[in-house]
Every structure is written in C-alpha cells, then in structure tokens.
Coordinates of C-alpha atoms in Angstrom, one line a residue:
E207 CA 86.3 101.0 119.5
W208 CA 84.7 104.4 120.0
D209 CA 84.3 107.0 122.7
I210 CA 82.8 109.9 120.8
S211 CA 79.9 112.3 120.8
F212 CA 77.5 113.1 118.0
Q213 CA 75.7 116.4 117.7
I214 CA 73.1 116.8 114.9
N215 CA 72.2 120.3 113.7
S216 CA 68.8 121.6 112.7
R217 CA 69.3 120.4 109.1
G218 CA 69.7 116.8 110.4
F219 CA 73.4 116.5 109.8
R220 CA 76.4 116.0 112.0
D221 CA 77.6 119.6 111.5
Y222 CA 77.8 122.9 113.4
E223 CA 74.8 125.2 113.8
Y224 CA 75.8 128.1 111.7
S225 CA 74.4 131.5 112.4
R226 CA 75.3 133.3 109.2
P227 CA 76.3 132.3 105.6
P228 CA 80.0 132.4 104.6
S229 CA 81.5 134.2 101.7
R230 CA 82.4 130.9 100.0
S231 CA 81.5 127.3 100.7
I232 CA 81.8 123.7 99.6
V233 CA 79.0 121.1 99.9
L234 CA 80.2 117.6 100.8
L235 CA 77.6 114.8 100.2
G236 CA 77.8 111.2 101.2
D237 CA 77.0 108.6 103.8
S238 CA 78.5 107.6 107.2
M239 CA 82.1 108.0 105.8
V240 CA 81.4 111.7 105.2
E241 CA 79.5 111.9 108.4
G242 CA 82.5 110.6 110.3
Y243 CA 81.2 107.5 111.9
G244 CA 83.5 106.4 114.7
V245 CA 85.7 109.5 114.9
Q246 CA 85.5 112.9 116.7
F247 CA 83.9 115.5 114.5
S248 CA 87.0 117.6 114.3
D249 CA 88.8 114.7 112.7
V250 CA 86.3 114.2 109.8
F251 CA 88.0 114.8 106.4
G252 CA 85.4 117.5 105.5
K253 CA 86.2 119.5 108.6
R254 CA 90.0 119.0 108.0
L255 CA 89.5 120.5 104.6
E256 CA 87.5 123.4 106.1
R257 CA 90.4 124.2 108.5
T258 CA 92.7 124.4 105.4
L259 CA 90.3 126.9 103.8
R260 CA 90.1 129.0 107.0
N261 CA 93.8 129.6 107.0
T262 CA 93.1 132.1 104.3
E263 CA 91.5 135.5 104.4
V264 CA 88.3 134.2 102.7
D265 CA 85.4 133.4 105.0
S266 CA 84.9 129.7 104.0
R267 CA 83.0 126.7 105.1
V268 CA 82.5 123.0 104.2
Y269 CA 79.0 121.9 104.7
I270 CA 78.7 118.2 105.8
G271 CA 75.8 116.5 104.1
G272 CA 76.6 112.9 105.2
T273 CA 73.9 110.5 106.5
S274 CA 74.5 106.9 107.5
G275 CA 73.0 104.1 105.3
R276 CA 72.2 106.3 102.3
G277 CA 73.3 106.3 98.6
P278 CA 73.5 108.6 95.6
H279 CA 69.7 108.8 95.1
T280 CA 69.5 110.3 98.6
Y281 CA 72.5 112.5 98.1
L282 CA 70.8 114.1 95.1
R283 CA 67.6 114.8 96.9
V284 CA 69.4 116.2 99.9
Y285 CA 71.3 118.6 97.7
E286 CA 68.2 119.7 95.8
K287 CA 66.3 120.3 99.0
L288 CA 68.9 122.0 101.1
W289 CA 71.6 123.5 98.9
A290 CA 70.5 123.9 95.3
A291 CA 69.2 127.4 95.9
E292 CA 72.1 128.5 98.1
K293 CA 74.4 131.0 96.5
T294 CA 77.6 130.7 98.5
H295 CA 78.9 127.3 97.4
S296 CA 80.9 127.0 94.2
L297 CA 82.0 123.4 94.6
V298 CA 80.1 120.1 95.3
L299 CA 82.0 117.0 96.4
M300 CA 80.4 113.5 96.6
G301 CA 82.1 111.0 98.8
F302 CA 81.3 107.7 97.1
T303 CA 81.6 104.7 99.4
L304 CA 82.6 101.8 97.1
Y305 CA 81.0 98.9 99.1
N306 CA 77.5 100.3 99.3
D307 CA 76.9 103.3 97.0
I308 CA 76.4 101.4 93.7
E309 CA 72.7 101.7 93.0
P310 CA 70.7 98.8 91.6
G311 CA 68.3 101.2 89.8
P312 CA 65.6 103.7 90.7
S313 CA 64.9 103.5 94.4
S314 CA 63.8 105.4 97.5
G315 CA 67.4 105.5 98.8
F316 CA 66.5 103.3 101.8
Y317 CA 68.0 99.9 102.3
N318 CA 66.6 96.7 103.9
F319 CA 68.7 94.4 106.1
P320 CA 69.2 91.0 104.5
E321 CA 67.2 88.1 106.1
R322 CA 70.4 86.5 107.3
V323 CA 71.1 89.6 109.4
Q324 CA 67.6 89.9 110.7
S325 CA 67.6 86.3 111.9
T326 CA 70.3 86.9 114.5
L327 CA 69.9 90.6 115.2
W328 CA 67.4 90.0 118.0
L329 CA 69.9 87.7 119.8
K330 CA 72.8 90.1 119.6
R331 CA 70.7 93.0 120.7
F332 CA 69.4 91.1 123.7
L333 CA 72.9 90.0 124.8
G334 CA 74.3 93.5 124.1
E335 CA 71.7 95.0 126.5
Y336 CA 71.6 92.4 129.3
S337 CA 74.9 90.5 129.3
A338 CA 78.0 92.1 130.7
L339 CA 79.9 88.9 129.8
Y340 CA 78.9 89.2 126.2
N341 CA 80.0 92.8 125.9
F342 CA 83.3 91.9 127.7
L343 CA 84.1 89.0 125.3
R344 CA 82.6 90.4 122.1
R345 CA 85.5 92.7 121.2
P346 CA 88.4 90.2 121.6
V347 CA 86.4 87.6 119.8
K348 CA 85.7 89.9 116.9
L349 CA 89.4 90.8 116.7
S350 CA 90.4 87.2 116.6
R351 CA 90.5 85.8 113.1
R352 CA 90.5 82.3 114.6
W353 CA 87.5 82.6 117.0
A354 CA 85.4 85.1 115.0
P355 CA 84.1 82.4 112.4
L356 CA 83.1 80.1 115.3
A357 CA 81.2 82.9 117.1
A358 CA 79.5 83.8 113.9
K359 CA 78.2 80.2 113.4
I360 CA 76.3 80.3 116.6
G361 CA 74.9 83.8 115.8
I362 CA 76.5 85.9 118.5
I363 CA 78.5 88.1 116.1
S364 CA 78.4 88.8 112.4
L365 CA 81.4 88.3 110.1
P366 CA 82.2 91.0 107.5
T367 CA 81.4 89.9 104.0
I368 CA 82.7 90.9 100.6
D369 CA 80.2 93.0 98.6
K370 CA 80.6 91.5 95.2
V371 CA 78.7 94.3 93.4
Y372 CA 81.8 96.6 93.1
A373 CA 84.2 93.6 92.3
D374 CA 82.2 91.6 89.8
P375 CA 81.9 92.9 86.2
R376 CA 78.7 91.0 85.9
Y377 CA 77.1 93.9 87.7
K378 CA 78.2 96.4 85.0
D379 CA 74.6 97.4 84.4
R380 CA 74.4 98.7 88.0
W381 CA 77.8 100.5 87.5
L382 CA 76.5 102.2 84.4
Y383 CA 73.2 103.2 86.0
T384 CA 75.0 104.7 89.0
A385 CA 77.6 106.5 86.8
D386 CA 74.9 107.9 84.6
L387 CA 73.0 109.1 87.7
I388 CA 76.0 110.9 89.1
D389 CA 77.0 112.3 85.7
G390 CA 73.5 113.7 85.2
F391 CA 73.8 115.4 88.6
R392 CA 77.3 116.7 87.7
R393 CA 75.8 118.3 84.5
A394 CA 73.1 120.0 86.5
I395 CA 75.7 121.3 89.0
E396 CA 77.9 122.6 86.2
S397 CA 74.9 124.3 84.4
S398 CA 74.5 126.4 87.6
E399 CA 78.2 127.5 87.2
K400 CA 79.5 125.3 90.0
D401 CA 82.1 122.6 90.0
F402 CA 81.7 118.9 90.9
V403 CA 84.2 116.2 91.9
L404 CA 83.4 112.6 92.7
V405 CA 85.7 111.1 95.4
L406 CA 85.9 107.3 95.5
L407 CA 86.3 106.1 99.1
P408 CA 88.0 102.6 99.0
T409 CA 86.8 99.6 101.0
R410 CA 89.1 98.0 103.6
E411 CA 89.5 94.8 101.5
Q412 CA 90.8 96.9 98.6
V413 CA 93.5 98.5 100.8
E414 CA 94.6 95.7 103.1
D415 CA 95.7 92.6 101.1
D416 CA 95.9 90.4 104.3
Y417 CA 92.4 91.4 105.3
Y418 CA 91.1 90.6 101.8
E419 CA 92.7 87.1 101.9
W420 CA 91.1 86.4 105.3
L421 CA 87.7 87.6 104.0
L422 CA 88.0 85.2 101.1
R423 CA 88.6 82.3 103.5
V424 CA 85.8 82.9 105.9
S425 CA 83.3 83.7 103.2
K426 CA 84.4 80.8 101.1
T427 CA 84.7 83.0 98.1
A428 CA 86.8 81.9 95.1
P429 CA 89.4 84.6 94.3
K430 CA 88.9 84.2 90.6
A431 CA 85.2 85.3 91.0
L432 CA 86.2 88.8 92.0
Q433 CA 88.2 91.7 90.6
R434 CA 88.8 94.1 93.5
F435 CA 89.5 97.2 91.4
S436 CA 87.2 96.6 88.4
F437 CA 84.7 99.3 89.4
N438 CA 87.5 101.8 89.9
E439 CA 88.8 101.0 86.4
F440 CA 85.3 101.3 85.0
M441 CA 84.8 104.7 86.6
A442 CA 88.2 105.9 85.4
G443 CA 87.2 105.1 81.8
Y444 CA 83.7 106.5 82.2
A445 CA 85.0 109.7 83.7
H446 CA 87.6 110.2 80.9
K447 CA 84.9 109.8 78.3
Q448 CA 82.3 112.0 79.9
G449 CA 84.5 114.7 81.4
L450 CA 83.6 113.8 85.0
K451 CA 86.1 114.8 87.6
V452 CA 87.0 111.8 89.7
L453 CA 89.5 111.4 92.6
D454 CA 90.1 107.7 93.5
L455 CA 91.7 107.5 97.0
T456 CA 92.5 103.8 96.6
P457 CA 96.1 104.1 95.4
A458 CA 97.0 106.6 98.2
F459 CA 95.4 104.4 100.8
R460 CA 97.1 101.2 99.5
K461 CA 100.5 103.0 99.5
A462 CA 100.1 104.3 103.1
Y463 CA 99.1 100.9 104.4
K464 CA 101.7 98.9 102.5
E465 CA 104.7 101.2 103.1
K466 CA 103.9 102.6 106.6
G467 CA 101.3 100.2 108.0
I468 CA 99.0 103.0 109.0
A469 CA 95.7 101.8 110.5
L470 CA 93.3 103.5 108.1
Y471 CA 90.2 101.5 109.1
F472 CA 88.9 100.3 112.5
K473 CA 89.7 96.8 113.5
T474 CA 86.1 95.6 113.8
D475 CA 84.5 98.1 111.4
S476 CA 84.8 99.2 107.8
H477 CA 84.9 103.0 108.5
F478 CA 88.0 105.3 108.4
T479 CA 90.0 105.9 111.5
S480 CA 91.2 109.4 112.3
A481 CA 94.3 108.5 110.3
G482 CA 92.1 107.5 107.4
H483 CA 90.3 110.8 107.5
A484 CA 93.6 112.7 107.7
L485 CA 94.9 111.0 104.6
A486 CA 91.6 111.5 102.7
A487 CA 91.7 115.2 103.6
Q488 CA 95.3 115.5 102.4
E489 CA 94.6 113.8 99.1
I490 CA 91.4 115.8 98.4
T491 CA 93.1 119.1 99.2
A492 CA 96.0 118.2 96.9
D493 CA 93.6 117.2 94.1
L494 CA 91.5 120.3 94.4
K495 CA 94.6 122.5 94.3
R496 CA 95.9 120.7 91.2
R497 CA 92.5 121.3 89.5
R498 CA 92.7 125.0 90.7
L499 CA 89.3 124.7 92.4
L500 CA 90.4 126.3 95.6
R501 CA 91.7 129.6 94.2
Q502 CA 88.5 131.4 95.0
F503 CA 88.9 130.2 98.6
G504 CA 92.3 131.9 98.7
V505 CA 94.3 128.6 98.5
R506 CA 97.0 128.5 95.9

C-alpha cells in the first residue's frame, strides 16, 4: 500500500537533521505510529503539529522520537539519553499504541516474534523475493475477507489477530504496571518543570466495528471474552486519580469513521493513513490548546 521514502537522522530517528536548536520544542515519543510507518514524513501527526507551531513568531520544533517495535521502557531510555538534558523543550508527548504498548513487566524493550509467526516467515520471505505471481496475488488476497483465511491456512499470508491484553481485564496487573511506569516518568518530567501528556492511539478494531466483527470470526474469539475499551476506561480512572494528563483519540476516530467513513487505517495494515495522522494532529492540537500548553509557542 506504500510508495514512500524513509530518511533517518544521526540520532537514529525518522526526522530532519537540525543544524541549530530552536527557541521552544516538543519531544514526541512512541513507536511506528509516531514514526509514521506507511505515510510520507510530512503527513506524520508530529510534523503536522510542528507546522501549526511554525505559523507563529516563536521558533518551534517537534522532535520525533518514534522507533518501530518498541514500547514504554524504550521510550523512557530514549528520552533519558537524548533529551533529558536538553533545555529547549517544555512539553513531552507519548504516543501510546494500544495494541502493543502494554508492558508485561520489567524488560529490555525488545520483542520476540511468536513461534507461529516464525514457522511461516521463511516461506513468505522466499515467495516475496522470488515469485512475481505471489506479489501480484498477495494484495487482492489479503484484501479479500473471503480468501484471506484460506491463504492463511496454507501459510502464504498472516491474518491479523486481536491482542487480548488491552481488551481483557484479566491483564489488569499489566495495565497497572504500565500505568505506574508512565506515571513515574511523568512525575520526573514535571519535576524538571516540563509538562507531559499521554496520547492513547486506538487500534483499528476499536474504531471499525465491521472490522472487529470480522476479526472475531476469523480468530474464532468469543465476543464475551473481550471488552474493547476496558483499558481506555482503566486509564481514564487512573489518570483522574493520579493527575496524569491523558488524551484518548478513540472517540474522535470512531466518530470520524462512523459518520464520514474516513479510512483512518490502511486496508492491510494496522497503522494510520495520512487521514488518520491528520485527525490525530487535529485532536492533539485542540487538546493542547484547551490545556493552555501551547501558549509559550505563540499558539492561543
């Protein structure tokens, strides 16, 4: 679905190579959603926010600290190593991807592929490299909700699955561990006279009801076993109790999809489209304005 270019700067991120520090800046931490997997860099929601800031007289910047396949443990280490000592930023945002950012406990921040994925990965990689027919047929097969399950059975594609960790209250110990980890980071940020906002980035199955129903069928998951928005509700209660600033993009994404049918996710992938990034930037900007966190950037 993509025809884009990636450029990585000397810090190891998909961002520009800046020659001088700005007057004011924001640090945006996260994974491939923050990095902008699948979209042109100018469309990434962090850079859209940066353009809003640059419409003022204040020399402002949004640093992109997104790296694919990582989680909050890594986000904290990245910040500590690259930005903790920097003086220009007054605001730290963390883009929290709901389907893979819930930590099981202390870890290195690196994730292993499940054995089920490893068992068919070699076949898909071989066909992807040597078979023009495979590459020609792969996209329409993946897009077909009828043929995709059959192709998955013989191992030539992988079906998306529902990550139950964010939708099953039995994982509440992981939720609490992750929330405490982030809140500890927030307290450290605020002790250095900076602000922190956690931005919850919804999964496709939380936004598109029809896609969710299809996932339940192909994964043979009982609907009663899951509560799609239980982690969101947990974080809302936790944030209220602890004083943690949280913006949940789920309601805005659901409304845009339900009322306007906007394609906010790619058809064969779980990442935001350009439209998804545009909506995220719009909602984040509005929330930061409401909290009066953009005033020092010249945004009222």
